[in-house]
mmCIF file with all atom_site columns, C-alpha atoms and ligand atoms in Angstrom:
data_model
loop_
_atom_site.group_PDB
_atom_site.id
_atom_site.type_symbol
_atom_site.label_atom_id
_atom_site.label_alt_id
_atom_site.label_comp_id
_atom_site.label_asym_id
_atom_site.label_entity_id
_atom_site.label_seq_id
_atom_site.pdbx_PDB_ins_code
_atom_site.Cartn_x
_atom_site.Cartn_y
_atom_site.Cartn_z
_atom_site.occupancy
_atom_site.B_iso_or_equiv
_atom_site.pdbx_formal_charge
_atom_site.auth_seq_id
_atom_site.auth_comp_id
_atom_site.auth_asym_id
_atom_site.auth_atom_id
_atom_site.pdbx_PDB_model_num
ATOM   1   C CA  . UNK A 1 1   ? 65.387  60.678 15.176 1.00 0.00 ? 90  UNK A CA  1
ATOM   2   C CA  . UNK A 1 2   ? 63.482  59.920 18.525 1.00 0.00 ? 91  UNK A CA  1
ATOM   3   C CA  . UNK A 1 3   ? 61.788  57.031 16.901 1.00 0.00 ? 92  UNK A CA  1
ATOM   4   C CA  . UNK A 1 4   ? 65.678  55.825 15.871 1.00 0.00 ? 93  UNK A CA  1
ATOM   5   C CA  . UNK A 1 5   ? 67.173  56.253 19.612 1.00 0.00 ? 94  UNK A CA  1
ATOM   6   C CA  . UNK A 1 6   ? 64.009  54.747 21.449 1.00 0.00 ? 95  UNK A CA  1
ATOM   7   C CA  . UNK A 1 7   ? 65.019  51.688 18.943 1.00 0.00 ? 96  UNK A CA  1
ATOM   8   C CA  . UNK A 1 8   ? 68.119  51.264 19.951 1.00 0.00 ? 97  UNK A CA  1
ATOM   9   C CA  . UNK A 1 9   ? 68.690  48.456 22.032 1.00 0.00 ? 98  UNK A CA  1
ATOM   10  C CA  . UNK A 1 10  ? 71.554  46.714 24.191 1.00 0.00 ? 99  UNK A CA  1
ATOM   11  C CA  . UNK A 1 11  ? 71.786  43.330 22.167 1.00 0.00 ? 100 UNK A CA  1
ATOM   12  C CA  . UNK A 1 12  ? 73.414  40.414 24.116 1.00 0.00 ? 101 UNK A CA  1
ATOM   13  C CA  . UNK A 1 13  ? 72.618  37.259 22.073 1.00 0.00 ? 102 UNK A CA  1
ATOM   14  C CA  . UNK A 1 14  ? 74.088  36.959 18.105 1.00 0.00 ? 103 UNK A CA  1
ATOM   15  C CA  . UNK A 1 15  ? 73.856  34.531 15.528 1.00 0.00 ? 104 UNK A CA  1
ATOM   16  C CA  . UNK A 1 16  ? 76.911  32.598 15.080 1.00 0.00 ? 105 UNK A CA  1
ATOM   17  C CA  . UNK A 1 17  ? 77.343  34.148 11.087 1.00 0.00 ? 106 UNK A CA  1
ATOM   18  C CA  . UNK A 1 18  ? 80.356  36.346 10.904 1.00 0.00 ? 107 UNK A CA  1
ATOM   19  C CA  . UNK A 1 19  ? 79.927  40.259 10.497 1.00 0.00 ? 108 UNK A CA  1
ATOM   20  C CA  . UNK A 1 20  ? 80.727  41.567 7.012  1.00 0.00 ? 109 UNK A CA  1
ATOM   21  C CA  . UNK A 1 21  ? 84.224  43.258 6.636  1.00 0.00 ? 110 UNK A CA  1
ATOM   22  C CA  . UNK A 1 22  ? 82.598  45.966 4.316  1.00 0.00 ? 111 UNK A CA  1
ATOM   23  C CA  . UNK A 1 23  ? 79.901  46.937 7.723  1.00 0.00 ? 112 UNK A CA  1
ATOM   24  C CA  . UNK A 1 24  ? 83.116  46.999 10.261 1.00 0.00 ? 113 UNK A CA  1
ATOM   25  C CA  . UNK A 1 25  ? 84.553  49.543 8.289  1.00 0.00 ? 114 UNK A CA  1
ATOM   26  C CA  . UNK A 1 26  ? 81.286  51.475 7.977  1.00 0.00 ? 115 UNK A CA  1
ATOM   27  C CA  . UNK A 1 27  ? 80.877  51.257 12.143 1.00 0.00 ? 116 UNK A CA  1
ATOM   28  C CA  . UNK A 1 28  ? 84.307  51.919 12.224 1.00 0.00 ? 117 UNK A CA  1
ATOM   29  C CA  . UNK A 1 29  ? 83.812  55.185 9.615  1.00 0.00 ? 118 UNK A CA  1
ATOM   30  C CA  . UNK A 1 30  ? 80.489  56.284 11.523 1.00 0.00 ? 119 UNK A CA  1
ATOM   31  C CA  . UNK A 1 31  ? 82.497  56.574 14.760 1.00 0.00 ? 120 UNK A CA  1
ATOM   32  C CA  . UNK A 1 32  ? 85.199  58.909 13.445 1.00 0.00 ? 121 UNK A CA  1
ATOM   33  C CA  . UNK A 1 33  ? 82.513  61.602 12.434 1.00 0.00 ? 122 UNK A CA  1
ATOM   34  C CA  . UNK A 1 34  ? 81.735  61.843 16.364 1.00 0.00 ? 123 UNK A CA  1
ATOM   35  C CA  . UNK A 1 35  ? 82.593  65.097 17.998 1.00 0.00 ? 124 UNK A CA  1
ATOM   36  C CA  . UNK A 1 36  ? 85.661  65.813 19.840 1.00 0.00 ? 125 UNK A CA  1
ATOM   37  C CA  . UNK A 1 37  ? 87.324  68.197 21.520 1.00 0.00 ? 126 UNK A CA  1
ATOM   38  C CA  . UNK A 1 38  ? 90.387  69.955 19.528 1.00 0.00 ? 127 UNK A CA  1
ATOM   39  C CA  . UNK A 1 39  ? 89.941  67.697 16.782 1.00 0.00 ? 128 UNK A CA  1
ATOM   40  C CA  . UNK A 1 40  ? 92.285  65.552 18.580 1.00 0.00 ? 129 UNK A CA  1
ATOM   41  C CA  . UNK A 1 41  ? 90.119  62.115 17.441 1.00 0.00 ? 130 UNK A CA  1
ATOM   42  C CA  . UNK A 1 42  ? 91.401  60.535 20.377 1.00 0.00 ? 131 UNK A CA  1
ATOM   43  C CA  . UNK A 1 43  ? 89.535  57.033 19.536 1.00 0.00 ? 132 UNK A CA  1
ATOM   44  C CA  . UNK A 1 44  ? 91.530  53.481 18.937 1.00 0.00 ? 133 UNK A CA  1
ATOM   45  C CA  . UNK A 1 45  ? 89.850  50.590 17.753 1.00 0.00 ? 134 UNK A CA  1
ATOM   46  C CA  . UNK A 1 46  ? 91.397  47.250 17.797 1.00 0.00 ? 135 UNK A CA  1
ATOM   47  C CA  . UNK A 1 47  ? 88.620  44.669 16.174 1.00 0.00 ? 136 UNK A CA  1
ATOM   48  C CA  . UNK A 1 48  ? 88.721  40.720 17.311 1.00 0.00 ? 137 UNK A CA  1
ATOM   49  C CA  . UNK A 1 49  ? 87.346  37.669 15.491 1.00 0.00 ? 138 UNK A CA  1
ATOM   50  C CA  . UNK A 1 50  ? 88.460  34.724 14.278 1.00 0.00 ? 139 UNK A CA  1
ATOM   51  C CA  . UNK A 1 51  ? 91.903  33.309 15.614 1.00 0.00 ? 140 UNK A CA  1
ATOM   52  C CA  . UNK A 1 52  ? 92.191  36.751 17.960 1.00 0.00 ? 141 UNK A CA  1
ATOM   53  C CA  . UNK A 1 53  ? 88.579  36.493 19.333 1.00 0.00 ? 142 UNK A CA  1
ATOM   54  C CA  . UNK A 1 54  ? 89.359  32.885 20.187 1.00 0.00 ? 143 UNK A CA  1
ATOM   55  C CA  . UNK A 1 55  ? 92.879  33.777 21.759 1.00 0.00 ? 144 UNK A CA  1
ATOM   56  C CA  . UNK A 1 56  ? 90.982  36.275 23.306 1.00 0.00 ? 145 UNK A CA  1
ATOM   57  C CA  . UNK A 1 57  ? 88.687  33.383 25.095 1.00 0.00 ? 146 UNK A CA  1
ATOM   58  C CA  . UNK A 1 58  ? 91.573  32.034 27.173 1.00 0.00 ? 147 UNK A CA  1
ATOM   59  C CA  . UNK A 1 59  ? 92.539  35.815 28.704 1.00 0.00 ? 148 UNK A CA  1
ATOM   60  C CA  . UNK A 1 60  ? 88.767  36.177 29.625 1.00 0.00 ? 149 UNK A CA  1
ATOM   61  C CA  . UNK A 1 61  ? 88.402  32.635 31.227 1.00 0.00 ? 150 UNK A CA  1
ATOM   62  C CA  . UNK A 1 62  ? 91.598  33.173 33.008 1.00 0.00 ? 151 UNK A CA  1
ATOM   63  C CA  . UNK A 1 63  ? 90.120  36.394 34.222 1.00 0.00 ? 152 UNK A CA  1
ATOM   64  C CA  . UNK A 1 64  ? 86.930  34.891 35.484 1.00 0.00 ? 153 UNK A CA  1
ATOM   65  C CA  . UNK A 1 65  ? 88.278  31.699 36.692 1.00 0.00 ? 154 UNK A CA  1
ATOM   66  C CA  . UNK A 1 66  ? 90.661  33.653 39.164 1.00 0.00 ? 155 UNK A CA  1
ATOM   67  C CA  . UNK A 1 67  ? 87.617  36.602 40.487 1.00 0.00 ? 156 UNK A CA  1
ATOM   68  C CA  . UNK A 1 68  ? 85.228  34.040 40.791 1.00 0.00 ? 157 UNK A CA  1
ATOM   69  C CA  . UNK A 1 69  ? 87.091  30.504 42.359 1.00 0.00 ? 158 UNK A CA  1
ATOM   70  C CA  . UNK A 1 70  ? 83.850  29.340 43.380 1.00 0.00 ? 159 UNK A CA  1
ATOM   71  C CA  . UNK A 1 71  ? 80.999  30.445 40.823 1.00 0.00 ? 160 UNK A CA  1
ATOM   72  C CA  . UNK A 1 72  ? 81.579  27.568 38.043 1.00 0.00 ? 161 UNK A CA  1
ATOM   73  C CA  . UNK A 1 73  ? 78.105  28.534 36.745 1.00 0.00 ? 162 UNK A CA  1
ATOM   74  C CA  . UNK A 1 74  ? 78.666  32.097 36.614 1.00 0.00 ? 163 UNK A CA  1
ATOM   75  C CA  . UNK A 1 75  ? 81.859  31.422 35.140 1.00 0.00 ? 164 UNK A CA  1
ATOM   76  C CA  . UNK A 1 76  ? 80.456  29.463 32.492 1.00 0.00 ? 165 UNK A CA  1
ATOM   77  C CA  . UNK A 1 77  ? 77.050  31.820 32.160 1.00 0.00 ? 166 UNK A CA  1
ATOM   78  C CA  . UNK A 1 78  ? 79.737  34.712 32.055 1.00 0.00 ? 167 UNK A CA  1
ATOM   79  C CA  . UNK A 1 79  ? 81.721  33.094 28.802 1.00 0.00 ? 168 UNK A CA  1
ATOM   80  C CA  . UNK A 1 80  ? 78.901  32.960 26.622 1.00 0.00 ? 169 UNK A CA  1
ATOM   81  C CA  . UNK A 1 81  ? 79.195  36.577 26.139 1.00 0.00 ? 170 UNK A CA  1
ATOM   82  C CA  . UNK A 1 82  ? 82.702  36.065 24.375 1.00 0.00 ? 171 UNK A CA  1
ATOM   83  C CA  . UNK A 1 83  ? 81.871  32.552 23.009 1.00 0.00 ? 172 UNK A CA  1
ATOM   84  C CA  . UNK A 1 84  ? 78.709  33.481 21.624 1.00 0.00 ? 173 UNK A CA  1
ATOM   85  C CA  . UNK A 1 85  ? 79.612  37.036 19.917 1.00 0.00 ? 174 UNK A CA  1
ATOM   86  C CA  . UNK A 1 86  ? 81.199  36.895 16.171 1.00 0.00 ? 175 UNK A CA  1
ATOM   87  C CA  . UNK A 1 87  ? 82.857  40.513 16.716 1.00 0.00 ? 176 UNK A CA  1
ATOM   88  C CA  . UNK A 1 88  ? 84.452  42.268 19.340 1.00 0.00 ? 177 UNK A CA  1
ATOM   89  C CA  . UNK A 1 89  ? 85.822  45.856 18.958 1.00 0.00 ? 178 UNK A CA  1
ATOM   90  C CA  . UNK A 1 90  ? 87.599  47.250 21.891 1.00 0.00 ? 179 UNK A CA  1
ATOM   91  C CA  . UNK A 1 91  ? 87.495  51.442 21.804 1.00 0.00 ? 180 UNK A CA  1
ATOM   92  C CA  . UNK A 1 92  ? 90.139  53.260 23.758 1.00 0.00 ? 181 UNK A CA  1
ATOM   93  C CA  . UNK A 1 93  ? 90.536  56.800 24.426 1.00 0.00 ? 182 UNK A CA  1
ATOM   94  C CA  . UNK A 1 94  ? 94.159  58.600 24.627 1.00 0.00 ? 183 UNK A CA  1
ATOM   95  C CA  . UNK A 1 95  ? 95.023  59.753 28.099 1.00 0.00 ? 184 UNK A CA  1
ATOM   96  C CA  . UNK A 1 96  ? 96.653  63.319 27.311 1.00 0.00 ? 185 UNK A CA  1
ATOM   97  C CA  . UNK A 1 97  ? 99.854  63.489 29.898 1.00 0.00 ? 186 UNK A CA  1
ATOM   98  C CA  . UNK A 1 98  ? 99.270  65.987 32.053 1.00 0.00 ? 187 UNK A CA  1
ATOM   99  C CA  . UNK A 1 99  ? 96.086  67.470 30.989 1.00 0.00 ? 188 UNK A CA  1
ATOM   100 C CA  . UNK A 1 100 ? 93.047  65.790 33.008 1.00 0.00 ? 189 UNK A CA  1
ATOM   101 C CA  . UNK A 1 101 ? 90.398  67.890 31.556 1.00 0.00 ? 190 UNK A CA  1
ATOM   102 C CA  . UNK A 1 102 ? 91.335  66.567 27.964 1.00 0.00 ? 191 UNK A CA  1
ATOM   103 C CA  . UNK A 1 103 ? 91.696  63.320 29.431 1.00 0.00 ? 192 UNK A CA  1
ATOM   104 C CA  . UNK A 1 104 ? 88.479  62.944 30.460 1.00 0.00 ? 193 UNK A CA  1
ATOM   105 C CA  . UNK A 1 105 ? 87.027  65.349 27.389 1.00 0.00 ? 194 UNK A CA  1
ATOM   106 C CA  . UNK A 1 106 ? 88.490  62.483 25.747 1.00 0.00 ? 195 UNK A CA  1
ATOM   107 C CA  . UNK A 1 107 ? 86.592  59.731 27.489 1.00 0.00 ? 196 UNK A CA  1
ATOM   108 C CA  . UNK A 1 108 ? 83.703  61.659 26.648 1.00 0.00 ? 197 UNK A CA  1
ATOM   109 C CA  . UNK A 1 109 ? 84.289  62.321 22.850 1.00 0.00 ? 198 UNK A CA  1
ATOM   110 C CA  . UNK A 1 110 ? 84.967  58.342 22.851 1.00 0.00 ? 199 UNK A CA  1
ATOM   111 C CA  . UNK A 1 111 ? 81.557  57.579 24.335 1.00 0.00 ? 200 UNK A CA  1
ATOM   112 C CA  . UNK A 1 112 ? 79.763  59.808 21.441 1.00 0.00 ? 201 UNK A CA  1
ATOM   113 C CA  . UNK A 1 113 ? 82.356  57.602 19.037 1.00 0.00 ? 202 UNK A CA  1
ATOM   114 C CA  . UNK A 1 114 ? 80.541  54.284 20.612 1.00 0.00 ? 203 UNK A CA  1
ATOM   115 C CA  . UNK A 1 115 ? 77.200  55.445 20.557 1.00 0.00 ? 204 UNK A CA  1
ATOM   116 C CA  . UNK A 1 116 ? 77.816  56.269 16.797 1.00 0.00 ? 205 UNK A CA  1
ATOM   117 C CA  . UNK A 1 117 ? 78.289  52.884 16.594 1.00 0.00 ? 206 UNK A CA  1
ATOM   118 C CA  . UNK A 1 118 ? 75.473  51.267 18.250 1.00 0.00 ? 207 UNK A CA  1
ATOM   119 C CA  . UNK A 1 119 ? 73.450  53.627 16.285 1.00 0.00 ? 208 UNK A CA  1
ATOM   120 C CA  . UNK A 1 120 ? 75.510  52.562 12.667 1.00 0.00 ? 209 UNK A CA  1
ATOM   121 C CA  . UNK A 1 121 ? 74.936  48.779 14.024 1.00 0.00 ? 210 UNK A CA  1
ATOM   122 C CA  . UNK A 1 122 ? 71.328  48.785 14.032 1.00 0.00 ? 211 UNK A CA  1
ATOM   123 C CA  . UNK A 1 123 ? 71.326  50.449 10.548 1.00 0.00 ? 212 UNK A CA  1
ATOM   124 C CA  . UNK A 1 124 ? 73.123  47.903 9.156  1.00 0.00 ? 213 UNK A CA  1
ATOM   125 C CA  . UNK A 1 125 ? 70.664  45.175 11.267 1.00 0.00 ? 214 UNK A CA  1
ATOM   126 C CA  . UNK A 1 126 ? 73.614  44.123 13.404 1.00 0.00 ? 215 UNK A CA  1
ATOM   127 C CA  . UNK A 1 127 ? 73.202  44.339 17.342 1.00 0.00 ? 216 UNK A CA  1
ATOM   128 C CA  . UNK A 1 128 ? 75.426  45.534 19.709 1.00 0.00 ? 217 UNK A CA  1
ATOM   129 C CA  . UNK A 1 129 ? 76.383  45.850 23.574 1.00 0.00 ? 218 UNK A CA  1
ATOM   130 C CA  . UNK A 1 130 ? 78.694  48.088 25.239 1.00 0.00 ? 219 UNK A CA  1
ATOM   131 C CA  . UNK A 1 131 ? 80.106  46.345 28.202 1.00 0.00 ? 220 UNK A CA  1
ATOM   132 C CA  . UNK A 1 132 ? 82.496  47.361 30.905 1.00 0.00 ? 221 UNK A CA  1
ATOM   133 C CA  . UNK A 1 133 ? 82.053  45.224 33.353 1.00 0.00 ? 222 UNK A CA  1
ATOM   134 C CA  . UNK A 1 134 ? 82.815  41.156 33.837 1.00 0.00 ? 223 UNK A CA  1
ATOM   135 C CA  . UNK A 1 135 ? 84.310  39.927 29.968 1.00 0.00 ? 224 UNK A CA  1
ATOM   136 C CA  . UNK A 1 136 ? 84.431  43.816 28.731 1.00 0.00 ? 225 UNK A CA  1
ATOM   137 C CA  . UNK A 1 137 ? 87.700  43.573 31.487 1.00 0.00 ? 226 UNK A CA  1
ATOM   138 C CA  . UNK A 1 138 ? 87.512  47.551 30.857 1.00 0.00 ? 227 UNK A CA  1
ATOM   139 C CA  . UNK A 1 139 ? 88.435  47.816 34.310 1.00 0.00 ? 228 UNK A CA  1
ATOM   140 C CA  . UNK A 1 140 ? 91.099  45.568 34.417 1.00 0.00 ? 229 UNK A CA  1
ATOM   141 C CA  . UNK A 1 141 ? 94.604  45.426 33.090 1.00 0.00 ? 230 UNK A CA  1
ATOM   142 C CA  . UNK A 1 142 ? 94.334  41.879 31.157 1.00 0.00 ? 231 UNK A CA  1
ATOM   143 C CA  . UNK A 1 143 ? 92.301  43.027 28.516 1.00 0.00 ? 232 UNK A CA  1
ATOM   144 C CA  . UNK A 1 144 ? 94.840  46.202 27.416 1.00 0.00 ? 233 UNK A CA  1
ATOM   145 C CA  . UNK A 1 145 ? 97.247  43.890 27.774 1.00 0.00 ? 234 UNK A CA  1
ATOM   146 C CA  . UNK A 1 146 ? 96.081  41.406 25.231 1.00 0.00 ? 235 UNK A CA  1
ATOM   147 C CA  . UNK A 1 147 ? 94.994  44.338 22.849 1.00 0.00 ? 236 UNK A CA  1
ATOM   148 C CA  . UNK A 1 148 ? 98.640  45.516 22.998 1.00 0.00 ? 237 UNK A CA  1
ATOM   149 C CA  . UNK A 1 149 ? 97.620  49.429 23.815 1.00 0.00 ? 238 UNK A CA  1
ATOM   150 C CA  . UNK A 1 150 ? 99.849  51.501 25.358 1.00 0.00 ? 239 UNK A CA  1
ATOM   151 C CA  . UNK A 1 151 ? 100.221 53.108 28.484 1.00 0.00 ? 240 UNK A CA  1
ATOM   152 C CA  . UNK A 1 152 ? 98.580  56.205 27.121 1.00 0.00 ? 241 UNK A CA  1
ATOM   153 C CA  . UNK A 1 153 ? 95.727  54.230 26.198 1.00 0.00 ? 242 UNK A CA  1
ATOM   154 C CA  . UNK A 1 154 ? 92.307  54.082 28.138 1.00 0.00 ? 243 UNK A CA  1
ATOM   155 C CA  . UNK A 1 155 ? 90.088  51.334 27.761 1.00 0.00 ? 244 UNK A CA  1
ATOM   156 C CA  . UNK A 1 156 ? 86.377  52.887 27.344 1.00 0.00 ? 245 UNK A CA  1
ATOM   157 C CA  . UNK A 1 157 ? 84.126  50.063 25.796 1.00 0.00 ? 246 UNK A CA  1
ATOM   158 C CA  . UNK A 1 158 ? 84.121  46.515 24.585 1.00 0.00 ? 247 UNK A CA  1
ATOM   159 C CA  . UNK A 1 159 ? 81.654  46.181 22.445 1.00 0.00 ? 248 UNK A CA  1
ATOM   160 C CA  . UNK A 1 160 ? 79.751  42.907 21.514 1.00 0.00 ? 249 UNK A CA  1
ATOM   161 C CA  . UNK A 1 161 ? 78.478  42.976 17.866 1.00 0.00 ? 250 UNK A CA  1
ATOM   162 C CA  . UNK A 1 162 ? 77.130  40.738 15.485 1.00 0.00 ? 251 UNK A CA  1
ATOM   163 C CA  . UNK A 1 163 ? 73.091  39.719 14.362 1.00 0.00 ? 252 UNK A CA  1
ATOM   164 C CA  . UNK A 1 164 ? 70.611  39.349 16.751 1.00 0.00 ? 253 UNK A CA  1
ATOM   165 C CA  . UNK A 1 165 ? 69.480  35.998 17.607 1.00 0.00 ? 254 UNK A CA  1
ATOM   166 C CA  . UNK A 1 166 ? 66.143  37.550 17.966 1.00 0.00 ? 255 UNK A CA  1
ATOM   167 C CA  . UNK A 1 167 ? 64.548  41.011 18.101 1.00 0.00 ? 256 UNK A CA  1
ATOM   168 C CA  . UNK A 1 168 ? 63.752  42.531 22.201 1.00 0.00 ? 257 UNK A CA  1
ATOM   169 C CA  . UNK A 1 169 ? 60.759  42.704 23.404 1.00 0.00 ? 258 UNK A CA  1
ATOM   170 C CA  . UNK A 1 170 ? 61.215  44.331 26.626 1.00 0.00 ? 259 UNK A CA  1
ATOM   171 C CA  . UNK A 1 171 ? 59.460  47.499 26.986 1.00 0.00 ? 260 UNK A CA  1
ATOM   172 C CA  . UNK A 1 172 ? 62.401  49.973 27.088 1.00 0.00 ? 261 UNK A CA  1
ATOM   173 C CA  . UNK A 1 173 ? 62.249  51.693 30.137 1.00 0.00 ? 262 UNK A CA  1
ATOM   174 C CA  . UNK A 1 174 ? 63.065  55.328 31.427 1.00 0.00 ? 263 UNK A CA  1
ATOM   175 C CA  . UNK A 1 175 ? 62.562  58.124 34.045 1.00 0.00 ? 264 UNK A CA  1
ATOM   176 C CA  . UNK A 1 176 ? 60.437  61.101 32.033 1.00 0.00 ? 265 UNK A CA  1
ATOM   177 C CA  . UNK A 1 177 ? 62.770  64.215 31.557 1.00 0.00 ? 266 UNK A CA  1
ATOM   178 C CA  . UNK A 1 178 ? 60.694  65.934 33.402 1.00 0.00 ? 267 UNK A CA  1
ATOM   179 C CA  . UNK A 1 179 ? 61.942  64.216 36.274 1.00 0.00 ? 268 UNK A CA  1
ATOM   180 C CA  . UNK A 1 180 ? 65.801  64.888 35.135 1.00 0.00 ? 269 UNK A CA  1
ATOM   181 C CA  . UNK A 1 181 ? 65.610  68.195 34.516 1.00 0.00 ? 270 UNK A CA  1
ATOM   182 C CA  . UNK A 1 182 ? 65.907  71.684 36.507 1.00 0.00 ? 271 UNK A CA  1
ATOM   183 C CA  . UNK A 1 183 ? 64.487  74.597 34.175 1.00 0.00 ? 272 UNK A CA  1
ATOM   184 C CA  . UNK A 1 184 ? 66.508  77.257 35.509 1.00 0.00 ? 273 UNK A CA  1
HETATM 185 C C1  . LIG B 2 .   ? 79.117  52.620 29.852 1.00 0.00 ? 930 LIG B C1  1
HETATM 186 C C2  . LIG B 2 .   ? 78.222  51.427 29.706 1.00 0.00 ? 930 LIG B C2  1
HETATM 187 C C3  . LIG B 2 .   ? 78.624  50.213 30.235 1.00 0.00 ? 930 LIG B C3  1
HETATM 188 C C4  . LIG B 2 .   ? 77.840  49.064 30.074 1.00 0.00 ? 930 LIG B C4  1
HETATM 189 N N1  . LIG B 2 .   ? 78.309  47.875 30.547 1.00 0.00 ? 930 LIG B N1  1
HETATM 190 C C5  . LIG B 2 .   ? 77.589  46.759 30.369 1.00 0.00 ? 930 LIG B C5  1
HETATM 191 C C6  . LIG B 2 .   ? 78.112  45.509 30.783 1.00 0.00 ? 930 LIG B C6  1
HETATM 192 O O1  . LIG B 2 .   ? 79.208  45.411 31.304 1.00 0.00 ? 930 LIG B O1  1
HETATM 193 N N2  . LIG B 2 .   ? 77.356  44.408 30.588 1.00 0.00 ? 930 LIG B N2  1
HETATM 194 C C7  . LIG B 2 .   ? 76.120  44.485 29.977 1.00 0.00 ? 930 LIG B C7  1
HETATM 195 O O2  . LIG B 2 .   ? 75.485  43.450 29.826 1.00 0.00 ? 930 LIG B O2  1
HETATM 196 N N3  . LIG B 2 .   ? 75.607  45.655 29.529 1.00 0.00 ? 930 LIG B N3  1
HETATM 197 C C8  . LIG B 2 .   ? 76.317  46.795 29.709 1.00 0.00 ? 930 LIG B C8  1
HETATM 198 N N4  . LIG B 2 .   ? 75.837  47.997 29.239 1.00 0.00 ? 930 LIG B N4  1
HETATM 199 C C9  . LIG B 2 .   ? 74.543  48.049 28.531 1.00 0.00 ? 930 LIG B C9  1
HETATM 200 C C10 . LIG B 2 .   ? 73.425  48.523 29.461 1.00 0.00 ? 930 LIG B C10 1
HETATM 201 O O3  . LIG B 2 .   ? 73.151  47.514 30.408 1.00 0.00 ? 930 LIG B O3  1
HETATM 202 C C11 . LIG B 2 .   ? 72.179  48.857 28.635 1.00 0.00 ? 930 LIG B C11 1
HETATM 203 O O4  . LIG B 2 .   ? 72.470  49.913 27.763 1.00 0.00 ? 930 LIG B O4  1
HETATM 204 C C12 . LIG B 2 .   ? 71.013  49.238 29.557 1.00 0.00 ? 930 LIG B C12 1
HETATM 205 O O5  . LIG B 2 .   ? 70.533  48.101 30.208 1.00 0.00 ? 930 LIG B O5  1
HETATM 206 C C13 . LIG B 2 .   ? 69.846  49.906 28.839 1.00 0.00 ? 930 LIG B C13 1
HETATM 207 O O6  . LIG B 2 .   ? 69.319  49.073 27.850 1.00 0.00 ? 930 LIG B O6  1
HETATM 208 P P1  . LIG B 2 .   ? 69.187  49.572 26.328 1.00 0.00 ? 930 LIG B P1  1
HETATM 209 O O7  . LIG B 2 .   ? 70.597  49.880 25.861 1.00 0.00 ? 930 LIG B O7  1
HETATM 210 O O8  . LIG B 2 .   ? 68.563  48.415 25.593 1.00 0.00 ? 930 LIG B O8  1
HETATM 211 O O9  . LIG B 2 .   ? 68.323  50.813 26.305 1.00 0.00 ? 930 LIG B O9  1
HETATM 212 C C14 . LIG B 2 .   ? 76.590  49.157 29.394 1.00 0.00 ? 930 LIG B C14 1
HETATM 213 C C15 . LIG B 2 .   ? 76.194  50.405 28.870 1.00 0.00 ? 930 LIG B C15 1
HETATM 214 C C16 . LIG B 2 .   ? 76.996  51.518 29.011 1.00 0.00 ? 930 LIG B C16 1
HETATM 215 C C17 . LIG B 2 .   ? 76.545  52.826 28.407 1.00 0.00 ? 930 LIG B C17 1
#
């Protein structure tokens, strides 16, 4: 298992070839074994390629075009995460009216839902990257608003899937435990 999760990489360049239906499904079955709090599986998926990946383009362009008037380059760099991925799968978690603790024990049953995923993905030799910030408009109303989610809908990930171009290799770097940790 340690072996598996030292693996596990944040994937940002694909192959143009399409992702398999039959290995969406099985990311898409992996993350609905993930714990959660009262069984309430508060998890939505809404999966883009083809025609709604492309559509999907415009909204991010649009997005970057008006934060960044005068950063053509990073504009364009920016893109190339949406042009150059073959799947995108947006996870949301359900915001539970009234109830902030299970809203955010939501978030966090959601997150063990994604990382299910990135874990399924590199089973099935597909990479994958979790992004929030820039194109993964996580933090931003455009994206939930192409998606079509509702207002008791959090966004939580966009994740970028599809082969690797080419395997990492970075050395994976992180702080020992040791350094994280208070034995009390
Ligand atoms: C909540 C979350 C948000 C992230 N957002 C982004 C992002 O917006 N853009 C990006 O390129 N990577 C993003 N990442 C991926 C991290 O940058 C990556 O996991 C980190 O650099 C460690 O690398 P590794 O996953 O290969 O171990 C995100 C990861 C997490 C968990």
């Amino acid at each position: 298992m340690l072996e598996t999760l030292k693996k596990r990489r944040a994937i940002r360049n694909f192959l143009p070839q399409p992702v398999e239906r039959e290995k969406i499904e099985s990311l898409l079955e992996a993350a609905t074994y993930a714990p959660n709090d009262r069984m309430r599986e508060p998890w939505h998926f809404y999966v883009l390629q083809g025609d709604s990946l492309k559509r999907f383009e415009q909204v991010a362009l649009d997005y970057l075009q008006e934060r960044f008037p005068t950063k053509p380059n990073l504009v364009e760099s920016s893109m190339k995460a949406v042009t150059n991925t073959p799947l995108i799968i947006v996870v949301t978690s359900a915001i539970v009216e009234g109830d902030e603790g299970a809203t955010i024990d939501n978030t966090f049953a959601v997150s063990s839902a994604i990382m299910s995923m990135w874990l399924m993905a590199e089973s099935l030799d597909l990479g994958m990257v979790w992004r929030t910030r820039g194109v993964g408009l996580v933090h931003d109303t455009a994206l939930h608003k192409f998606i079509g989610a509702t207002e008791s809908e959090r966004l939580i990930g966009t994740l970028c899937i599809g082969y690797p171009e080419e395997p990492i290799t970075t050395e994976k770097k992180r702080t020992t435990f040791s350094e994280k940790t208070t034995w009390l």
